[in-house]
mmCIF file of C-alpha atoms in Angstrom:
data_model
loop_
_atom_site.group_PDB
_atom_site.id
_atom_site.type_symbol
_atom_site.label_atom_id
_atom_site.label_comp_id
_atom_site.label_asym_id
_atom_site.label_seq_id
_atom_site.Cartn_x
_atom_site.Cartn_y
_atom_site.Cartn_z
ATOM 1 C CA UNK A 148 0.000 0.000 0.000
ATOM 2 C CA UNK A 149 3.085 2.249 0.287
ATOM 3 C CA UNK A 150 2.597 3.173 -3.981
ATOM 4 C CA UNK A 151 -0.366 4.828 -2.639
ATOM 5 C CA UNK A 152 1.537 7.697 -1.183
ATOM 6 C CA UNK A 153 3.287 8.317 -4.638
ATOM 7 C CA UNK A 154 -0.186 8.199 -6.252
ATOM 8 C CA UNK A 155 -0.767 10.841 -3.522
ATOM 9 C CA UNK A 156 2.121 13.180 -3.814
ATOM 10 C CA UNK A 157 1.525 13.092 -7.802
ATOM 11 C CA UNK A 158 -1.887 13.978 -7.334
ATOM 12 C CA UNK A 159 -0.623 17.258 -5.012
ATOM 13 C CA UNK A 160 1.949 18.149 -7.564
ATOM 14 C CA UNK A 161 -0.832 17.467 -10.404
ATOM 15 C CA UNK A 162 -2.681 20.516 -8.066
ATOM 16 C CA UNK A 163 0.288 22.547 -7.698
ATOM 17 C CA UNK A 164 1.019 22.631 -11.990
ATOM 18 C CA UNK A 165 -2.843 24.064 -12.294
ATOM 19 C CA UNK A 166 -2.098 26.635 -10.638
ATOM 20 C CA UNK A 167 1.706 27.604 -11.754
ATOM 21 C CA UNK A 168 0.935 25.884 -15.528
ATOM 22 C CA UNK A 169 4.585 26.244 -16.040
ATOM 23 C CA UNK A 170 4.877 22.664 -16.843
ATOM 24 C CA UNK A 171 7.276 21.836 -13.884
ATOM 25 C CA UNK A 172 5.031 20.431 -11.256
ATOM 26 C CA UNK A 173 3.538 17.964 -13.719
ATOM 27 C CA UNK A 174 6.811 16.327 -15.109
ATOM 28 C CA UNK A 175 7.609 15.576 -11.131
ATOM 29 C CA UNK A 176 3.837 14.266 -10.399
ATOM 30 C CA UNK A 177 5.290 11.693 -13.583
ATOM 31 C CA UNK A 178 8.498 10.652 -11.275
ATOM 32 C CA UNK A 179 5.886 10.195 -8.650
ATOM 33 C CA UNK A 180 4.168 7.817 -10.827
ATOM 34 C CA UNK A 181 6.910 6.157 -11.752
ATOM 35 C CA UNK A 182 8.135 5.726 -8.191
ATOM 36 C CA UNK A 183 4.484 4.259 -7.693
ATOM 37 C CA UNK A 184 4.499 1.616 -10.033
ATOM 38 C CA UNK A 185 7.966 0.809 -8.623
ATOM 39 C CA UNK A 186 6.608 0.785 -4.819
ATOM 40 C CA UNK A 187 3.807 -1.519 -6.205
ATOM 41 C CA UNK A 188 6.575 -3.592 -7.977
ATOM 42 C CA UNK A 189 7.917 -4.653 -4.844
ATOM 43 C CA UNK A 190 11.105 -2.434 -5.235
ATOM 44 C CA UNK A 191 12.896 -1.158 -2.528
ATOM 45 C CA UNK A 192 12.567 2.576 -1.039
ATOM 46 C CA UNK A 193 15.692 3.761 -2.211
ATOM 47 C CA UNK A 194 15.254 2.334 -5.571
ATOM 48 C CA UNK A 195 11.649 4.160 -5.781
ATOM 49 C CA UNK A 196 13.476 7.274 -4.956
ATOM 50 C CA UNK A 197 15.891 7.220 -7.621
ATOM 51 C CA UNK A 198 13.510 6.105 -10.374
ATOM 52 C CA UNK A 199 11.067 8.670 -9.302
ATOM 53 C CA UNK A 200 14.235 11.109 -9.333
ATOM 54 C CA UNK A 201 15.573 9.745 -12.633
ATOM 55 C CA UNK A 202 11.701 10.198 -14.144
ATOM 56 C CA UNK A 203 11.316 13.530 -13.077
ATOM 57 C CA UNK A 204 14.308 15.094 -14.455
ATOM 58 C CA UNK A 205 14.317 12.948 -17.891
ATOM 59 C CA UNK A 206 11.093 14.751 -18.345
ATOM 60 C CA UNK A 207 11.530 18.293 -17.496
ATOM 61 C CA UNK A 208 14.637 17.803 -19.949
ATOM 62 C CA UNK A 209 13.222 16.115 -22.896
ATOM 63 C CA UNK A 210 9.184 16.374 -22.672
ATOM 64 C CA UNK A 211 8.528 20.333 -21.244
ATOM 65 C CA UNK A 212 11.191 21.806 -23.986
ATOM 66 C CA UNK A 213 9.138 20.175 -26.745
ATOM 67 C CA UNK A 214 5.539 20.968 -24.948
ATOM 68 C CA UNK A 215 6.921 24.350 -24.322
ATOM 69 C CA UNK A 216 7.771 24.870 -28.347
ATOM 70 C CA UNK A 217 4.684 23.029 -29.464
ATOM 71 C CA UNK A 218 2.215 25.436 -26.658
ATOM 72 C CA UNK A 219 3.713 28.726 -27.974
ATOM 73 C CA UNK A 220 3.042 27.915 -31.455
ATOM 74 C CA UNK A 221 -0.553 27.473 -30.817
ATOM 75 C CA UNK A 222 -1.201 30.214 -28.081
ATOM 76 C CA UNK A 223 0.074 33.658 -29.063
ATOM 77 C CA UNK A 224 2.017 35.680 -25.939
ATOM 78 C CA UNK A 225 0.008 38.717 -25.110
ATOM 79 C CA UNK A 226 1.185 41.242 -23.303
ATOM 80 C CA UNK A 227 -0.873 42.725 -20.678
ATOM 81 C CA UNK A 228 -0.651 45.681 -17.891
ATOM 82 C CA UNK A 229 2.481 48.243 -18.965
ATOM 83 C CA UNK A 230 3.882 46.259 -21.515
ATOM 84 C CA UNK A 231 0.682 46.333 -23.766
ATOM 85 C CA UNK A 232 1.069 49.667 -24.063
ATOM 86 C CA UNK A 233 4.276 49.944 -25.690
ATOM 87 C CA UNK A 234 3.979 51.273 -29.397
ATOM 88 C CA UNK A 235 0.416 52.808 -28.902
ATOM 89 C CA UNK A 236 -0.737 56.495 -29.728
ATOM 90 C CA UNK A 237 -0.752 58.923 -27.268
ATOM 91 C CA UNK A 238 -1.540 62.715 -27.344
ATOM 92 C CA UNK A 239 0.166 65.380 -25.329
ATOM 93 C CA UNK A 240 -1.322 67.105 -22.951
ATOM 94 C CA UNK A 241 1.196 69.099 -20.613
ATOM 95 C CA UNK A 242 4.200 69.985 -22.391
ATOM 96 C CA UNK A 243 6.300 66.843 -22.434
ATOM 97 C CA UNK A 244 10.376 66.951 -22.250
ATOM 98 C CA UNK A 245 13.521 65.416 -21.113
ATOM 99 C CA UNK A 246 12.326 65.431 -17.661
ATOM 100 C CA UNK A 247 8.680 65.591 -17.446
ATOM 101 C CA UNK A 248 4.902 65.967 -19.138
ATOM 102 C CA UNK A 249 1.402 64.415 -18.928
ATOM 103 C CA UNK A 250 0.278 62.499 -22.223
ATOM 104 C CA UNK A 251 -3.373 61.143 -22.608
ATOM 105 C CA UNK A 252 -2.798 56.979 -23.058
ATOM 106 C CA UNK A 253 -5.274 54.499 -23.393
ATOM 107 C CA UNK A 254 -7.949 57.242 -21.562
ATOM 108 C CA UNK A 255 -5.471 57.780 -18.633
ATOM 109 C CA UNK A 256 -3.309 60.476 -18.310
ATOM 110 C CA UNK A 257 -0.137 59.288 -17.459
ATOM 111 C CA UNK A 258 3.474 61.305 -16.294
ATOM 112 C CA UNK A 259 5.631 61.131 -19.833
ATOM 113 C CA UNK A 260 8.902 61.925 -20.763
ATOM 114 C CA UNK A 261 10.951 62.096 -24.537
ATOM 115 C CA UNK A 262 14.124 61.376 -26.184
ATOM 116 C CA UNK A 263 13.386 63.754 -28.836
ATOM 117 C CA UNK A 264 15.697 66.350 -28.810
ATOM 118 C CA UNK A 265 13.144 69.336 -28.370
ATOM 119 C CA UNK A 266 10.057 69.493 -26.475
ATOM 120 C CA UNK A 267 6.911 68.220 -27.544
ATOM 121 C CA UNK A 268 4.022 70.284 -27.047
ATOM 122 C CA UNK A 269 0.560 69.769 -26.021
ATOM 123 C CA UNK A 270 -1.638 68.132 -29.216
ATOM 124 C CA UNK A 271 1.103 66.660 -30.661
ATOM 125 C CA UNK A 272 0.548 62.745 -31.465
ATOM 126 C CA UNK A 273 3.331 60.488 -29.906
ATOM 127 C CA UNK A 274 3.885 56.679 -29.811
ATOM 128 C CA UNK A 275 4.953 55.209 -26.318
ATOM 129 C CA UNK A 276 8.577 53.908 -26.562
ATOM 130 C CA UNK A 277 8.797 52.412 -23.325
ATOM 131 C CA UNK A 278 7.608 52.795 -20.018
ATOM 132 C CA UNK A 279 9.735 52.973 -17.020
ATOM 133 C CA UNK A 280 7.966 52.786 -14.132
ATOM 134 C CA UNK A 281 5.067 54.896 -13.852
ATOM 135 C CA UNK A 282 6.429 57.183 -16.852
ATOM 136 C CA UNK A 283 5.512 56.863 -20.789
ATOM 137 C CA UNK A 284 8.986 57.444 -22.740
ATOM 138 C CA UNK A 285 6.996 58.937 -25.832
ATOM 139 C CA UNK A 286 8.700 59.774 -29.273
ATOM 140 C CA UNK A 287 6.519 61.916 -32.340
ATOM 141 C CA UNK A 288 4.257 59.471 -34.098
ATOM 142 C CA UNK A 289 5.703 58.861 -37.908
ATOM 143 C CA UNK A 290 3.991 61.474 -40.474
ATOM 144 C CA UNK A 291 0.983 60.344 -42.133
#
C-alpha cells in the first residue's frame, strides 16, 4: 500500500502545476508515478526514490522543452498591464520633455517623458517607446 503515497504526492503536484501551468510540477507528479508503479513492484525505497528522481528530471529535460515549443506555437504571448502599451498612440497634454509631461494613453493620463531632442508640445501625437515605471517614454508618431 506504500505506492499509494506516490499516487498521492503526484496527485498534489498534479494541483500545484494548475495553478503555476509552467509545466514543472507535472513532469515531477510523472516521477511520482513512476516511483508508484515501482513501490507496487515490490522495489525497494531507495530504488523508488531514484527512479522517481531519474523520471522527473528525464522529463523536465526532454518532454517540457518540446511541450513548451509546441504550446507557444498554438497560443500567441500577449502582453498585458504596462507592456501592452508599448507602441500605442498617445496625445500630449502638458508639455512633455527630457524630464517631465502628462500624455493622454489608453484614456489615462499618465506622467511622460521624450528622447526627442526638443520638447513636444501639447496636441502633438506620440507613440509610447517604453515605459519605465510609472512614466511613458513617448517619441513623435511617424507622419501620415
Amino acid at each position: 500500500m506504500h505506492w499509494l503515497w506516490w499516487v498521492g504526492g503526484a496527485l498534489a503536484l498534479g494541483i500545484l502545476e494548475m495553478l503555476s501551468l509552467e509545466l514543472v510540477f507535472i513532469m515531477a507528479a510523472g516521477g511520482a508515478v513512476a516511483g508508484g508503479v515501482a513501490s507496487a513492484a515490490g522495489a525497494p525505497l531507495w530504488a523508488q526514490i531514484v527512479i522517481a528522481a531519474v523520471t522527473s528530471v528525464l522529463l523536465l529535460v526532454t518532454l517540457r522543452p518540446w511541450l513548451l515549443r509546441h504550446l507557444k506555437k498554438r497560443t500567441p504571448l500577449v502582453e498585458t498591464n504596462a507592456s501592452a502599451l508599448v507602441g500605442r498612440p498617445a496625445v500630449v497634454l502638458a508639455t512633455v520633455t527630457a524630464d517631465a509631461g502628462r500624455v493622454r494613453l489608453a484614456g489615462e493620463v499618465w506622467s511622460a517623458r521624450t528622447t526627442a531632442g526638443s520638447a513636444l508640445p501639447p496636441g502633438t501625437e506620440v507613440t509610447v517607446d517604453r515605459i519605465e515605471g510609472a512614466t511613458a517614454v513617448v517619441v513623435p508618431a511617424p507622419a501620415g
